[in-house]
Amino acid sequence: MEFNRIITLLRKERGITQKQAAAELGVSQALLSHYEKGIRECGLDFVVRVADYYDVSCDYLLGRSADRSGLTLTVEEIPSPETAKDSVYKGSVLPTLNKKLISNSLNILFSKLAACPDKGLVSEVSAYLMLAVYNMFRLLYASAPKNAESMFRVSRGRWQGYSDAAMSAAQANVKAALEGENMGTGPALKDTSCFAMTTESLSKEYPLYATSLFNLIKNSEGRIDRIR
């Protein structure tokens, strides 16, 4: 199911017509059209040919890897934000500041979650945060008309409503788990004392990150207050 979407994406990102791609891949335009629409399935020889043509891996074409090279990341291989070089965007330090506030606050959030025995809670919090990033990235992506919509599996008409619903579901699951409801991922969380904290305890436990969290809270509540 991923193959037709990905080969369409690769062709559009390269900026070539279906006719040109078909000729260079050695098939008719009608057949390539059927492959791109998912009407027909191709053989493995064509998968290999497409991989060579677009310089990607077969695992990527088949949806087994999100990376063009077919790389599957382990925790150790994912770059850490602490080691990334920060840039000043268009003469402004504000985006760099905001990135640091968010990154440092996430360090505290996940540190607190690590002390919780309910790992399903971690999954739901992570899902909520990933969906928030996905929403913002897709809005930016969609703003440029030439960007290929086939980068995404969920259609333009469904993605925003569905992702908002998924975020609401994740938030509801977090709330239910924290209230002791069994979410089916292990024993219900009966004790939330691992989340007990004060501004003093946070400052002592996270001397490098606490100020970022406090500023993130201040900025967020300032935005909330302006809604009233």
PDB file of C-alpha atoms in Angstrom, residues 62-212:
ATOM      1  CA  LEU A  62       7.919  -0.815   0.385  1.00  0.00           C
ATOM      2  CA  GLY A  63       7.278   1.336   3.455  1.00  0.00           C
ATOM      3  CA  ARG A  64       9.509  -0.743   5.725  1.00  0.00           C
ATOM      4  CA  SER A  65      11.728   2.245   6.499  1.00  0.00           C
ATOM      5  CA  ALA A  66      10.936   5.958   6.769  1.00  0.00           C
ATOM      6  CA  ASP A  67      14.456   6.817   5.574  1.00  0.00           C
ATOM      7  CA  ARG A  68      15.380   6.846   1.883  1.00  0.00           C
ATOM      8  CA  SER A  69      18.503   4.791   2.608  1.00  0.00           C
ATOM      9  CA  GLY A  70      16.462   2.120   4.375  1.00  0.00           C
ATOM     10  CA  LEU A  71      18.057   2.999   7.710  1.00  0.00           C
ATOM     11  CA  THR A  72      16.196   1.921  10.825  1.00  0.00           C
ATOM     12  CA  LEU A  73      17.334   4.022  13.749  1.00  0.00           C
ATOM     13  CA  THR A  74      18.130   2.679  17.183  1.00  0.00           C
ATOM     14  CA  VAL A  75      17.952   4.900  20.249  1.00  0.00           C
ATOM     15  CA  GLU A  76      21.735   5.246  20.198  1.00  0.00           C
ATOM     16  CA  GLU A  77      21.764   6.420  16.575  1.00  0.00           C
ATOM     17  CA  ILE A  78      19.199   9.203  16.938  1.00  0.00           C
ATOM     18  CA  PRO A  79      21.043  12.531  17.239  1.00  0.00           C
ATOM     19  CA  SER A  80      20.578  14.314  20.534  1.00  0.00           C
ATOM     20  CA  PRO A  81      19.289  17.904  20.490  1.00  0.00           C
ATOM     21  CA  GLU A  82      21.924  18.772  23.089  1.00  0.00           C
ATOM     22  CA  THR A  83      24.670  18.086  20.541  1.00  0.00           C
ATOM     23  CA  ALA A  84      23.056  19.974  17.669  1.00  0.00           C
ATOM     24  CA  LYS A  85      24.453  23.349  16.673  1.00  0.00           C
ATOM     25  CA  ASP A  86      21.967  26.167  17.141  1.00  0.00           C
ATOM     26  CA  SER A  87      21.505  28.778  14.448  1.00  0.00           C
ATOM     27  CA  VAL A  88      20.259  32.332  14.512  1.00  0.00           C
ATOM     28  CA  TYR A  89      17.330  32.492  12.094  1.00  0.00           C
ATOM     29  CA  LYS A  90      17.209  35.556   9.837  1.00  0.00           C
ATOM     30  CA  GLY A  91      18.892  37.786  12.404  1.00  0.00           C
ATOM     31  CA  SER A  92      16.573  36.743  15.232  1.00  0.00           C
ATOM     32  CA  VAL A  93      17.458  34.695  18.298  1.00  0.00           C
ATOM     33  CA  LEU A  94      13.792  34.047  19.126  1.00  0.00           C
ATOM     34  CA  PRO A  95      13.401  30.728  17.234  1.00  0.00           C
ATOM     35  CA  THR A  96      16.613  29.428  18.835  1.00  0.00           C
ATOM     36  CA  LEU A  97      15.363  30.496  22.259  1.00  0.00           C
ATOM     37  CA  ASN A  98      12.001  28.805  21.738  1.00  0.00           C
ATOM     38  CA  LYS A  99      13.655  25.602  20.509  1.00  0.00           C
ATOM     39  CA  LYS A 100      15.770  25.484  23.657  1.00  0.00           C
ATOM     40  CA  LEU A 101      12.795  26.167  25.921  1.00  0.00           C
ATOM     41  CA  ILE A 102      10.863  23.289  24.341  1.00  0.00           C
ATOM     42  CA  SER A 103      13.803  20.873  24.199  1.00  0.00           C
ATOM     43  CA  ASN A 104      14.866  21.507  27.786  1.00  0.00           C
ATOM     44  CA  SER A 105      11.294  21.242  29.063  1.00  0.00           C
ATOM     45  CA  LEU A 106      10.906  17.909  27.273  1.00  0.00           C
ATOM     46  CA  ASN A 107      13.975  16.644  29.110  1.00  0.00           C
ATOM     47  CA  ILE A 108      12.163  17.225  32.403  1.00  0.00           C
ATOM     48  CA  LEU A 109       8.888  15.792  31.137  1.00  0.00           C
ATOM     49  CA  PHE A 110      10.445  12.526  29.963  1.00  0.00           C
ATOM     50  CA  SER A 111      12.632  12.275  33.033  1.00  0.00           C
ATOM     51  CA  LYS A 112       9.500  12.358  35.175  1.00  0.00           C
ATOM     52  CA  LEU A 113       7.795   9.821  32.925  1.00  0.00           C
ATOM     53  CA  ALA A 114      10.801   7.497  33.242  1.00  0.00           C
ATOM     54  CA  ALA A 115      10.069   7.182  36.958  1.00  0.00           C
ATOM     55  CA  CYS A 116       6.506   6.022  36.245  1.00  0.00           C
ATOM     56  CA  PRO A 117       5.842   2.254  36.138  1.00  0.00           C
ATOM     57  CA  ASP A 118       3.058   2.638  33.548  1.00  0.00           C
ATOM     58  CA  LYS A 119       4.895   2.626  30.213  1.00  0.00           C
ATOM     59  CA  GLY A 120       1.603   3.016  28.367  1.00  0.00           C
ATOM     60  CA  LEU A 121       1.479   6.525  29.810  1.00  0.00           C
ATOM     61  CA  VAL A 122       4.811   7.298  28.161  1.00  0.00           C
ATOM     62  CA  SER A 123       3.454   6.054  24.826  1.00  0.00           C
ATOM     63  CA  GLU A 124       0.368   8.258  25.013  1.00  0.00           C
ATOM     64  CA  VAL A 125       2.310  11.379  26.007  1.00  0.00           C
ATOM     65  CA  SER A 126       4.770  10.679  23.178  1.00  0.00           C
ATOM     66  CA  ALA A 127       1.920  10.187  20.695  1.00  0.00           C
ATOM     67  CA  TYR A 128       0.393  13.534  21.658  1.00  0.00           C
ATOM     68  CA  LEU A 129       3.681  15.382  21.250  1.00  0.00           C
ATOM     69  CA  MET A 130       4.547  13.691  17.952  1.00  0.00           C
ATOM     70  CA  LEU A 131       1.123  14.528  16.546  1.00  0.00           C
ATOM     71  CA  ALA A 132       1.589  18.183  17.538  1.00  0.00           C
ATOM     72  CA  VAL A 133       4.895  18.310  15.637  1.00  0.00           C
ATOM     73  CA  TYR A 134       3.312  16.441  12.704  1.00  0.00           C
ATOM     74  CA  ASN A 135       0.497  19.014  12.518  1.00  0.00           C
ATOM     75  CA  MET A 136       2.862  21.979  12.445  1.00  0.00           C
ATOM     76  CA  PHE A 137       5.197  20.345   9.931  1.00  0.00           C
ATOM     77  CA  ARG A 138       2.337  19.429   7.609  1.00  0.00           C
ATOM     78  CA  LEU A 139       0.915  22.956   7.710  1.00  0.00           C
ATOM     79  CA  LEU A 140       4.316  24.330   6.684  1.00  0.00           C
ATOM     80  CA  TYR A 141       4.695  21.657   4.004  1.00  0.00           C
ATOM     81  CA  ALA A 142       1.226  22.285   2.565  1.00  0.00           C
ATOM     82  CA  SER A 143       1.851  26.019   2.250  1.00  0.00           C
ATOM     83  CA  ALA A 144       4.183  25.496  -0.733  1.00  0.00           C
ATOM     84  CA  PRO A 145       1.979  24.429  -3.679  1.00  0.00           C
ATOM     85  CA  LYS A 146       4.762  22.504  -5.426  1.00  0.00           C
ATOM     86  CA  ASN A 147       5.389  20.163  -2.509  1.00  0.00           C
ATOM     87  CA  ALA A 148       4.183  16.643  -3.337  1.00  0.00           C
ATOM     88  CA  GLU A 149       1.145  15.714  -1.267  1.00  0.00           C
ATOM     89  CA  SER A 150       2.069  12.040  -1.670  1.00  0.00           C
ATOM     90  CA  MET A 151       4.717  12.436   1.028  1.00  0.00           C
ATOM     91  CA  PHE A 152       1.861  11.671   3.414  1.00  0.00           C
ATOM     92  CA  ARG A 153      -0.306   8.575   3.611  1.00  0.00           C
ATOM     93  CA  VAL A 154      -3.291  10.363   5.182  1.00  0.00           C
ATOM     94  CA  SER A 155      -5.102  12.493   2.591  1.00  0.00           C
ATOM     95  CA  ARG A 156      -5.298  16.285   2.587  1.00  0.00           C
ATOM     96  CA  GLY A 157      -9.005  16.198   3.354  1.00  0.00           C
ATOM     97  CA  ARG A 158      -8.689  13.945   6.407  1.00  0.00           C
ATOM     98  CA  TRP A 159      -5.387  14.733   8.059  1.00  0.00           C
ATOM     99  CA  GLN A 160      -6.203  17.752  10.185  1.00  0.00           C
ATOM    100  CA  GLY A 161      -9.465  16.475  11.610  1.00  0.00           C
ATOM    101  CA  TYR A 162      -8.082  12.995  12.145  1.00  0.00           C
ATOM    102  CA  SER A 163      -4.834  14.166  13.735  1.00  0.00           C
ATOM    103  CA  ASP A 164      -6.761  16.504  16.047  1.00  0.00           C
ATOM    104  CA  ALA A 165      -8.948  13.545  17.030  1.00  0.00           C
ATOM    105  CA  ALA A 166      -5.880  11.378  17.626  1.00  0.00           C
ATOM    106  CA  MET A 167      -4.363  14.094  19.829  1.00  0.00           C
ATOM    107  CA  SER A 168      -7.582  14.374  21.819  1.00  0.00           C
ATOM    108  CA  ALA A 169      -7.646  10.596  22.257  1.00  0.00           C
ATOM    109  CA  ALA A 170      -4.030  10.557  23.449  1.00  0.00           C
ATOM    110  CA  GLN A 171      -4.733  13.357  25.921  1.00  0.00           C
ATOM    111  CA  ALA A 172      -7.824  11.543  27.207  1.00  0.00           C
ATOM    112  CA  ASN A 173      -5.796   8.342  27.637  1.00  0.00           C
ATOM    113  CA  VAL A 174      -3.142  10.216  29.622  1.00  0.00           C
ATOM    114  CA  LYS A 175      -5.796  11.711  31.890  1.00  0.00           C
ATOM    115  CA  ALA A 176      -7.475   8.323  32.369  1.00  0.00           C
ATOM    116  CA  ALA A 177      -4.165   6.603  33.158  1.00  0.00           C
ATOM    117  CA  LEU A 178      -3.248   9.260  35.715  1.00  0.00           C
ATOM    118  CA  GLU A 179      -6.627   8.760  37.375  1.00  0.00           C
ATOM    119  CA  GLY A 180      -5.902   5.045  37.816  1.00  0.00           C
ATOM    120  CA  GLU A 181      -7.835   3.622  34.887  1.00  0.00           C
ATOM    121  CA  ASN A 182      -6.351   0.446  33.425  1.00  0.00           C
ATOM    122  CA  MET A 183      -5.367   1.216  29.842  1.00  0.00           C
ATOM    123  CA  GLY A 184      -4.503  -2.373  28.951  1.00  0.00           C
ATOM    124  CA  THR A 185      -0.749  -1.775  28.831  1.00  0.00           C
ATOM    125  CA  GLY A 186       0.050  -3.218  32.247  1.00  0.00           C
ATOM    126  CA  PRO A 187      -1.057  -2.658  35.845  1.00  0.00           C
ATOM    127  CA  ALA A 188      -3.119   0.471  36.446  1.00  0.00           C
ATOM    128  CA  LEU A 189      -1.256   3.432  37.920  1.00  0.00           C
ATOM    129  CA  LYS A 190      -2.295   3.575  41.575  1.00  0.00           C
ATOM    130  CA  ASP A 191       0.290   5.992  42.891  1.00  0.00           C
ATOM    131  CA  THR A 192       1.254   9.267  41.236  1.00  0.00           C
ATOM    132  CA  SER A 193       3.688  10.341  43.946  1.00  0.00           C
ATOM    133  CA  CYS A 194       6.500  10.014  41.398  1.00  0.00           C
ATOM    134  CA  PHE A 195       5.083  13.189  39.835  1.00  0.00           C
ATOM    135  CA  ALA A 196       5.137  15.224  43.071  1.00  0.00           C
ATOM    136  CA  MET A 197       7.163  18.384  42.470  1.00  0.00           C
ATOM    137  CA  THR A 198       7.628  22.004  43.460  1.00  0.00           C
ATOM    138  CA  THR A 199       9.485  24.851  41.807  1.00  0.00           C
ATOM    139  CA  GLU A 200      12.216  24.315  44.388  1.00  0.00           C
ATOM    140  CA  SER A 201      12.497  20.571  43.786  1.00  0.00           C
ATOM    141  CA  LEU A 202      12.531  21.081  40.022  1.00  0.00           C
ATOM    142  CA  SER A 203      15.280  23.691  40.298  1.00  0.00           C
ATOM    143  CA  LYS A 204      17.400  21.370  42.427  1.00  0.00           C
ATOM    144  CA  GLU A 205      16.768  18.233  40.356  1.00  0.00           C
ATOM    145  CA  TYR A 206      17.144  19.913  36.965  1.00  0.00           C
ATOM    146  CA  PRO A 207      19.457  22.921  37.431  1.00  0.00           C
ATOM    147  CA  LEU A 208      20.160  23.084  33.678  1.00  0.00           C
ATOM    148  CA  TYR A 209      16.575  22.794  32.491  1.00  0.00           C
ATOM    149  CA  ALA A 210      14.200  24.125  35.155  1.00  0.00           C
ATOM    150  CA  THR A 211      14.462  27.775  34.089  1.00  0.00           C
ATOM    151  CA  SER A 212      13.482  26.777  30.555  1.00  0.00           C
TER     152      SER A 212
END
